Short mmCIF file of C-alpha atoms and ligand atoms in Angstrom, two decimals:
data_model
loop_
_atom_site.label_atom_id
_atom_site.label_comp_id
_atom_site.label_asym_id
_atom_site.label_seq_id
_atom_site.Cartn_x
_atom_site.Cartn_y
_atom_site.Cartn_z
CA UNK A 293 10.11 30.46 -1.34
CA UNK A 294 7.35 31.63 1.04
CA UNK A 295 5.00 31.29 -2.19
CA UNK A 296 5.99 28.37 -3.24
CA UNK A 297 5.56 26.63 0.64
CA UNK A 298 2.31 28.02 0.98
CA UNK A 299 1.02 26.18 -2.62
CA UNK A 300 1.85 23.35 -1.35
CA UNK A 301 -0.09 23.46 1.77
CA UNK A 302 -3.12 24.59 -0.71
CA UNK A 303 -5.50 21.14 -0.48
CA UNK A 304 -8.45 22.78 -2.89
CA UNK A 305 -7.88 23.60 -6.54
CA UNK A 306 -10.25 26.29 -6.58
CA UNK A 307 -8.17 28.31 -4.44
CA UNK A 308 -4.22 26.50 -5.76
CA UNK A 309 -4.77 27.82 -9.07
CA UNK A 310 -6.04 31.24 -8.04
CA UNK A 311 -3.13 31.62 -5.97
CA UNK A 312 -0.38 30.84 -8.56
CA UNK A 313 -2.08 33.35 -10.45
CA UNK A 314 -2.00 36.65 -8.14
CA UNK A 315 1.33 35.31 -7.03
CA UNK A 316 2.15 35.63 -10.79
CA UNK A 317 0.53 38.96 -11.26
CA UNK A 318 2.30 40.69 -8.08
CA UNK A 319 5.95 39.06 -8.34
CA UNK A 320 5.87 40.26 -11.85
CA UNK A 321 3.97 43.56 -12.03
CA UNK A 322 1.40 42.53 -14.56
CA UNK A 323 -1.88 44.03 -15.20
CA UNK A 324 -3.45 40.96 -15.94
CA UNK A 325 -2.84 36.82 -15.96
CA UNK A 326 -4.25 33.95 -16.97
CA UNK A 327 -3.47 30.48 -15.54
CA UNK A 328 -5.08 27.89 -18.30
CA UNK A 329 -4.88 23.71 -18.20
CA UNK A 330 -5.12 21.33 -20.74
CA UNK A 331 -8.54 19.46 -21.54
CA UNK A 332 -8.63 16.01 -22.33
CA UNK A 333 -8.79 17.02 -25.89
CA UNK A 334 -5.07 18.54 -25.76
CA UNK A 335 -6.62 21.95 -25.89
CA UNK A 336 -5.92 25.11 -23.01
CA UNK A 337 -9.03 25.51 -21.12
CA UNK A 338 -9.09 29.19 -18.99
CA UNK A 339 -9.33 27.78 -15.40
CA UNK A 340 -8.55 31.28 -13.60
CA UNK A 341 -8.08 34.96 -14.52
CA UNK A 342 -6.24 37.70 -11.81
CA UNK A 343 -5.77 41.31 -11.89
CA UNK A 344 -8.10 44.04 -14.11
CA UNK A 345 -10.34 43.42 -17.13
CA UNK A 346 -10.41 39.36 -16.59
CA UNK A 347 -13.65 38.13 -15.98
CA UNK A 348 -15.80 37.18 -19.03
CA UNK A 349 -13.50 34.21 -20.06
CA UNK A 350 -14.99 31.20 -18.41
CA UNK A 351 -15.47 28.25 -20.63
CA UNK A 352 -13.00 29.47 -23.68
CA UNK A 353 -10.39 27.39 -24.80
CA UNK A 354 -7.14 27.49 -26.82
CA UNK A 355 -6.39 25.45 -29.20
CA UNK A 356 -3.42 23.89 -29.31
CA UNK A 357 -0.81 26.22 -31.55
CA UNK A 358 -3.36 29.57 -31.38
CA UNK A 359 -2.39 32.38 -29.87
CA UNK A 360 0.58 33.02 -27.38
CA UNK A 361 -0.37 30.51 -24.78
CA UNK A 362 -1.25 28.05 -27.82
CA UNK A 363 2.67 29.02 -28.59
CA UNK A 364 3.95 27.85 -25.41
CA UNK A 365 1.39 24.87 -25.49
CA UNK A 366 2.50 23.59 -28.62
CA UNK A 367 6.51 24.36 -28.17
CA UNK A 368 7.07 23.83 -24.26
CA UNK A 369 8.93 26.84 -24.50
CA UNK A 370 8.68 30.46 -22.30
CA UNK A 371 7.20 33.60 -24.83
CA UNK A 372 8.17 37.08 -23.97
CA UNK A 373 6.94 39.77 -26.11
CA UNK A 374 7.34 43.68 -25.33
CA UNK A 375 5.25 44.82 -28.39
CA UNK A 376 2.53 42.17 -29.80
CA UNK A 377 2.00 44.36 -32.82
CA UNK A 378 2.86 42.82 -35.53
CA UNK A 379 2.97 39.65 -33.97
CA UNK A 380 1.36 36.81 -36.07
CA UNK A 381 -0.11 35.24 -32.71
CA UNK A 382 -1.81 38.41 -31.42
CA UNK A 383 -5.02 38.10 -31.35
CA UNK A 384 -7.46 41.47 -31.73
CA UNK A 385 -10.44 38.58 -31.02
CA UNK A 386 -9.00 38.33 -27.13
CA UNK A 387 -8.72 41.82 -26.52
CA UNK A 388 -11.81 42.69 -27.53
CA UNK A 389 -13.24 39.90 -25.28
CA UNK A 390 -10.82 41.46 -22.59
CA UNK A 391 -11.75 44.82 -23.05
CA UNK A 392 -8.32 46.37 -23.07
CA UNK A 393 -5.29 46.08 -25.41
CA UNK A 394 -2.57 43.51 -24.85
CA UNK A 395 1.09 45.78 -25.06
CA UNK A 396 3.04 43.20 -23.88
CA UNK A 397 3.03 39.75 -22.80
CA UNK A 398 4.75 36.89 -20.85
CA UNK A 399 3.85 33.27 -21.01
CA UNK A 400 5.63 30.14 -19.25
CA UNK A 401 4.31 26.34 -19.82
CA UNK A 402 3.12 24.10 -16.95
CA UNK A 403 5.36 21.00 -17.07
CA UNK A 404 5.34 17.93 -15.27
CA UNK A 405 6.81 14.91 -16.04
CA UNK A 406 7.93 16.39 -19.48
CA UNK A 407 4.42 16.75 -20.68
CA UNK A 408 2.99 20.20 -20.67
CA UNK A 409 -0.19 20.54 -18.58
CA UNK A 410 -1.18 24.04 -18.86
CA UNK A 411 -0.01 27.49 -19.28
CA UNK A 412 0.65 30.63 -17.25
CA UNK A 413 0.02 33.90 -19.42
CA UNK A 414 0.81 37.38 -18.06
CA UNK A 415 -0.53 40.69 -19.74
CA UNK A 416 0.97 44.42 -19.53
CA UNK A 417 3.93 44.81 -17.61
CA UNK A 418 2.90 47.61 -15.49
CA UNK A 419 5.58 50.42 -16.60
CA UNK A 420 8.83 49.17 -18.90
CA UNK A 421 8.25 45.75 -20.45
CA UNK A 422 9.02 42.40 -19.29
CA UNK A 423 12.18 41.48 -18.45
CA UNK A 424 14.59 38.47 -18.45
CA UNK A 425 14.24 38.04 -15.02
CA UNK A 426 10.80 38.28 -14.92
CA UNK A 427 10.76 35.30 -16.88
CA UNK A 428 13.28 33.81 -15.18
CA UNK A 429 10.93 34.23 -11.86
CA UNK A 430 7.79 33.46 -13.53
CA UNK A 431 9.75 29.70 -14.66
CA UNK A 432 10.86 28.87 -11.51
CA UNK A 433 7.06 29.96 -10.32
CA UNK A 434 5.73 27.56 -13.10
CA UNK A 435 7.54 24.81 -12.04
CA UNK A 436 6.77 24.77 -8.54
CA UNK A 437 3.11 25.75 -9.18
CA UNK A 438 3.31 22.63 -11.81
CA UNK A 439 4.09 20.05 -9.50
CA UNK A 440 1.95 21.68 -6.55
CA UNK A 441 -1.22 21.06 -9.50
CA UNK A 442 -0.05 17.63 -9.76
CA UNK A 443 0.13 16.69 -6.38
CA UNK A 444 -3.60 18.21 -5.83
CA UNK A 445 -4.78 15.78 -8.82
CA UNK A 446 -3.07 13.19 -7.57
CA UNK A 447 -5.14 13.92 -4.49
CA UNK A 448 -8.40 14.66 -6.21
CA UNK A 449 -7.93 11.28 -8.09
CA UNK A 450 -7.51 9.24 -4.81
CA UNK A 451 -10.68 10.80 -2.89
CA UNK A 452 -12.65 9.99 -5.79
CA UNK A 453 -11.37 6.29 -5.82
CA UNK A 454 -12.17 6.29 -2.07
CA UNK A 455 -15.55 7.17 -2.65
CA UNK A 456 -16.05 4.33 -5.88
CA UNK A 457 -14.39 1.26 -3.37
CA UNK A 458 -16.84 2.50 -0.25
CA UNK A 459 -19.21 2.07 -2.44
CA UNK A 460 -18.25 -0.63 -3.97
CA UNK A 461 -18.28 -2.27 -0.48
CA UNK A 462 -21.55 -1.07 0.57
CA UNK A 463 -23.30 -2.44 -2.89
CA UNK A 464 -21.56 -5.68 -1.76
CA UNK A 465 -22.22 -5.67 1.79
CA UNK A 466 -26.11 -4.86 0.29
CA UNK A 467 -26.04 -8.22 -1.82
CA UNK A 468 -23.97 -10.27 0.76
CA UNK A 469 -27.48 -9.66 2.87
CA UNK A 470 -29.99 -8.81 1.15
CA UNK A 471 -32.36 -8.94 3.90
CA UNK A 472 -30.76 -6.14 5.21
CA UNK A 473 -30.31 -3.69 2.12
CA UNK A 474 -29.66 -0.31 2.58
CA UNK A 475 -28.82 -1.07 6.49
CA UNK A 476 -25.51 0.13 6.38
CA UNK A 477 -26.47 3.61 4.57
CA UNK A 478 -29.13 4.32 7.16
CA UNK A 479 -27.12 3.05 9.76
CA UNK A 480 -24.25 5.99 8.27
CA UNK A 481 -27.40 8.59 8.53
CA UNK A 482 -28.83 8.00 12.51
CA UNK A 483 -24.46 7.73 13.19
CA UNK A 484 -24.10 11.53 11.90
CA UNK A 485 -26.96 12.78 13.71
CA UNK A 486 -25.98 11.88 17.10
CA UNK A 487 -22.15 12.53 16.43
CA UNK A 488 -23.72 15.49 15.35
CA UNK A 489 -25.70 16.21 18.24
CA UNK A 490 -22.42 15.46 20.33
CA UNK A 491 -19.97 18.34 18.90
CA UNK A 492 -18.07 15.62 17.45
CA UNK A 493 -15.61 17.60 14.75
CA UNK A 494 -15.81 17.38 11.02
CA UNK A 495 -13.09 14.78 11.13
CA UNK A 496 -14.62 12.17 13.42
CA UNK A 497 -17.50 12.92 11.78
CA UNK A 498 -15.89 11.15 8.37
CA UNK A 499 -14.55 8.95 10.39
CA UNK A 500 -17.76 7.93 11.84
CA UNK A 501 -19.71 7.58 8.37
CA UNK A 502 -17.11 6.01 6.64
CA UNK A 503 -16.95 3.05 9.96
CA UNK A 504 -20.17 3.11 9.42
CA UNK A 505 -21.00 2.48 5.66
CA UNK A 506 -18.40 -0.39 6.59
CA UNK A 507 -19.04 -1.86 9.44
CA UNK A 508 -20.40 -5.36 8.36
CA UNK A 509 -17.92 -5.75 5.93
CA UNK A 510 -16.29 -8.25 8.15
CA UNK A 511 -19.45 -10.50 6.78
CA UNK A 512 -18.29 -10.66 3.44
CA UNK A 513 -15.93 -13.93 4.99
CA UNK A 514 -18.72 -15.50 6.85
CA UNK A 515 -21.34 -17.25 4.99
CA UNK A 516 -24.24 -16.04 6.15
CA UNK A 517 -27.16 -18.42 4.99
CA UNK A 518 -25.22 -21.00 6.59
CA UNK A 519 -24.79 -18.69 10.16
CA UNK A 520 -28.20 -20.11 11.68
CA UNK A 521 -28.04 -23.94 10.64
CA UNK A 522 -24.26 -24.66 12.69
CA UNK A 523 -23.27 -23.60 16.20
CA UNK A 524 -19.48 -23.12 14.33
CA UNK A 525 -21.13 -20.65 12.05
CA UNK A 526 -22.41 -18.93 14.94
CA UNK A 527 -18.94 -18.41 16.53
CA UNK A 528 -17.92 -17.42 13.29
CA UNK A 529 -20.75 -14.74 12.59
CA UNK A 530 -19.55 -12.82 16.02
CA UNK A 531 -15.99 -12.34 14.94
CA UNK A 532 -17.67 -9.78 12.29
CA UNK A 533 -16.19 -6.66 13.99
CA UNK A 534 -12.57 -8.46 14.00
CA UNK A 535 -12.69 -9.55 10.05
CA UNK A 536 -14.15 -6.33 9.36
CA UNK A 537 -11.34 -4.36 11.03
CA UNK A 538 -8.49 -6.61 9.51
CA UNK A 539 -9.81 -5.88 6.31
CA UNK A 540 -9.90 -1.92 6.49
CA UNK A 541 -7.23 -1.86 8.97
CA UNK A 542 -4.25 -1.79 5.96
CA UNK A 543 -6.19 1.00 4.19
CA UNK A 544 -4.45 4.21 6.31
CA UNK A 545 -7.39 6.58 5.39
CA UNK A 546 -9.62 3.84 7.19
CA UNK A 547 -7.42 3.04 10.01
CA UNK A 548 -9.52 5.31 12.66
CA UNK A 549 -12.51 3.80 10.84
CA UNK A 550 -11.14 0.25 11.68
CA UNK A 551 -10.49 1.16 15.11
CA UNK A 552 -14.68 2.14 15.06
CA UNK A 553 -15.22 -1.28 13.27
CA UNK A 554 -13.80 -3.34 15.72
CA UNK A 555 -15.46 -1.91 18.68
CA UNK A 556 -18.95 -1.68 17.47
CA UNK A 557 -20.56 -5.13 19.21
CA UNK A 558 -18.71 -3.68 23.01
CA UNK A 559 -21.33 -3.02 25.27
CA UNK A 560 -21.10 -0.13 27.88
CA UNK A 561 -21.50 -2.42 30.71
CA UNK A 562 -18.60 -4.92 29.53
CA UNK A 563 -20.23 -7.96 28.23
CA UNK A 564 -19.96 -7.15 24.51
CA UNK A 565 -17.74 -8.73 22.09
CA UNK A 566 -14.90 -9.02 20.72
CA UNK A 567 -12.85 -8.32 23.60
CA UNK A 568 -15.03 -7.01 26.09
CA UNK A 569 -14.31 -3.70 26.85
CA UNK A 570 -16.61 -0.72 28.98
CA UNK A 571 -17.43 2.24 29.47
CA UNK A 572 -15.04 5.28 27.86
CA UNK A 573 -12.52 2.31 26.85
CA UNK A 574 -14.82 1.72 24.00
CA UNK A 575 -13.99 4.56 21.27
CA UNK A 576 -16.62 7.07 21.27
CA UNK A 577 -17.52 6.36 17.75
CA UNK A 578 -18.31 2.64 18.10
CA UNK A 579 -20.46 3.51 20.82
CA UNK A 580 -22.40 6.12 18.50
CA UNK A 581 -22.41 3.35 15.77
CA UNK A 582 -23.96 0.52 17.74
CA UNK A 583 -26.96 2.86 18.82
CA UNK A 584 -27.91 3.45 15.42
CA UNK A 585 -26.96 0.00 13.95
CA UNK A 586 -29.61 -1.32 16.66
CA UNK A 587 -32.06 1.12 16.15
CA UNK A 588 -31.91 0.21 12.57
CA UNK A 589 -32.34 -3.60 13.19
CA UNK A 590 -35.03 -3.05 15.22
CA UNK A 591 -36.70 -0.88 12.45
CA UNK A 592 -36.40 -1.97 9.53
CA UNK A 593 -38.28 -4.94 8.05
CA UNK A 594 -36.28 -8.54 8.36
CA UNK A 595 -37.83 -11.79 7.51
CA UNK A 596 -37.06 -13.04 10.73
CA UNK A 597 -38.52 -10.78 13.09
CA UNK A 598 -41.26 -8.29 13.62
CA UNK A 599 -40.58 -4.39 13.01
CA UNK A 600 -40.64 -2.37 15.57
CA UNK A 601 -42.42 1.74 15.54
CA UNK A 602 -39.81 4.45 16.07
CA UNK A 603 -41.40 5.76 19.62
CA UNK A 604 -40.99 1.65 20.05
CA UNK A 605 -37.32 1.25 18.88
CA UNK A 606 -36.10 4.21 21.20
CA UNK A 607 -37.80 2.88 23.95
CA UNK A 608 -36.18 -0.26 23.94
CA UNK A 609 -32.61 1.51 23.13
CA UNK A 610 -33.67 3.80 26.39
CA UNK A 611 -34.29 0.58 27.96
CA UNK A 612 -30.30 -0.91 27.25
CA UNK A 613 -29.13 2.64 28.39
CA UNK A 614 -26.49 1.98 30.92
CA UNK A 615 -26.17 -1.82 30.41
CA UNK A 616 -25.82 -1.86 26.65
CA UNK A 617 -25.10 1.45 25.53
CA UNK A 618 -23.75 4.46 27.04
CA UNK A 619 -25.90 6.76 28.17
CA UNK A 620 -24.62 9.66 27.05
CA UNK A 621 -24.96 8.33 23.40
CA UNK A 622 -28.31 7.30 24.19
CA UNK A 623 -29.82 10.56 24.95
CA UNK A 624 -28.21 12.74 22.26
CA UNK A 625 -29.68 10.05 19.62
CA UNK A 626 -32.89 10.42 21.80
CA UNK A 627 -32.66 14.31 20.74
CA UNK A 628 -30.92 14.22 17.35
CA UNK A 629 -33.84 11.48 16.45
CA UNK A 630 -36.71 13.52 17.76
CA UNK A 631 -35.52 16.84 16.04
CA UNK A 632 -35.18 15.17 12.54
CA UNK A 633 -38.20 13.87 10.49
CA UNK A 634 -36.99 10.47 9.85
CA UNK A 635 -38.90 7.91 7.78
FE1 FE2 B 714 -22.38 -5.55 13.43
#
């Protein structure tokens, strides 16, 4: 029980699979084990190897139906064998690659949702053989090992789908406004380096870059070409931060990110927008992220305005300090600027 709670508090693969193994090893007694998945190809691939003589079998695979854990692959079914000799599925070819002769072996399927995803193969039984509760043990291992794999693709799977839809975003927020392409990326860069600079953790540092690769996404309703011809338009290009945040909001890995969005256009001194909040009541991130988003502006090129140097653009940040932007903010990104070669 204590095993199987602590695999499924195991977030990185690397170290889930390796685990499942050695648990494997010790609650059995075995001198070796293997812990292989299936490829997209339907074939075992060796993911991790535990215990003595297991360390030259990176990139192998089994095909489906070879060998003992090809066995299990192909049937779904446990294989416990106290004597391989003799056995048709024994393989000379993997102990030579092992360096040491298989005796005995014991080798439970990976299954979830009725499909087998990979195998669990234990060598030697240190002392008598295998036993039937050793397999018994090693099942009910499988199992929960099985569904703790699962759950950490399922995982895998969604953080890479986060990263394809931020990006997805940013590409659009890119085209929405061309003239200011690449803003939000840059703007993601100067954020880190003062949250950085501020001993912010490694969680509201994510937070921070992902608020920031989205915080004009709120312009994707607003037309933009029309924002300069119509005071309406005007009104309408302000309420950015609020369209922005009701569109991330429902997302509940973006939710702190939202909170970011919202806040980024409130000044330190009160007269910012949307709701016109000061000081420390503004979130500490949306204070970060409207120092760099206006350090940006000032210095990158627009077709409506002139470009400002760097030594330029933080003096006229320095300037704001205390009115627009918190001061505190404004001398870390004074420091985190200076110290990093930006260009
Ligand atoms: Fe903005």
């Amino acid at each position: 029980m204590n095993i199987t709670k602590h695999l499924r508090a195991t977030t990185y693969p690397d170290i889930l699979l390796k685990d499942i193994v050695e648990s494997a090893i010790n609650l059995n007694s075995a001198e070796s084990g293997f812990l292989l998945l299936c490829d997209e190809d339907g074939n075992l691939r060796y993911k991790v190897a535990g215990g003595e003589g297991t360390t030259i079998l990176e990139d192998r695979f089994v095909k489906r139906g070879e060998g003992f854990s090809g066995w299990v692959l192909d049937t779904g079914q446990p294989l416990r064998i106290n004597d391989v000799r003799g056995d048709s599925r024994y393989s000379p070819e993997m102990d030579r690659i092992r360096d040491r002769a298989t005796r005995s072996v014991l080798c439970v399927p990976l299954v979830h949702e009725q499909r087998v995803i990979g195998v669990i193969e234990l060598l030697n039984k240190k002392g008598d053989g295998f036993t039937d509760d050793d397999e018994r043990i090693l099942v009910s291992l499988a199992d929960q090992a099985a569904i703790a794999i699962a759950q950490n693709n399922l995982y895998e799977e969604q953080k890479r789908d986060m990263i394809h839809i931020t990006e997805i975003l940013v590409n659009a927020q890119d085209s929405h406004i061309p003239d200011k392409k690449g803003h939000v990326r840059r703007v993601a860069k100067y954020a880190n380096l003062i949250g950085k600079k501020m001993g912010l953790t490694e969680k509201e540092l994510k937070t921070l870059y992902h608020a920031s690769l989205l915080h004009d996404v709120g312009f994707l309703s607003i037309n933009v070409h029309e924002e300069k011809k119509e005071p309406w338009e005007k009104e309408r290009f302000i309420q950015h931060p609020q369209l922005g945040y009701e569109m991330i909001k429902p997302i509940s890995r973006w939710h702190d990110a939202a909170t970011i969005v919202l806040n980024h256009h409130e000044r330190y001194d009160g007269k910012g927008y949307p709701s016109g909040k000061r000081g420390k009541e503004i979130p500490l991130g949306a204070r970060i992220l409207f120092v760099a988003e206006v350090f940006d502006v000032l210095t990158s090129k627009h077709s409506y305005k002139d470009t400002l140097s760097f030594e330029m653009a933080i003096a006229e940040i320095e300037a704001n300090s205390g009115s627009q932007f918190d001061p505190e903010v404004v001398n870390a990104f004074k420091e985190a600027i200076r110290e990093t070669d930006i260009e």
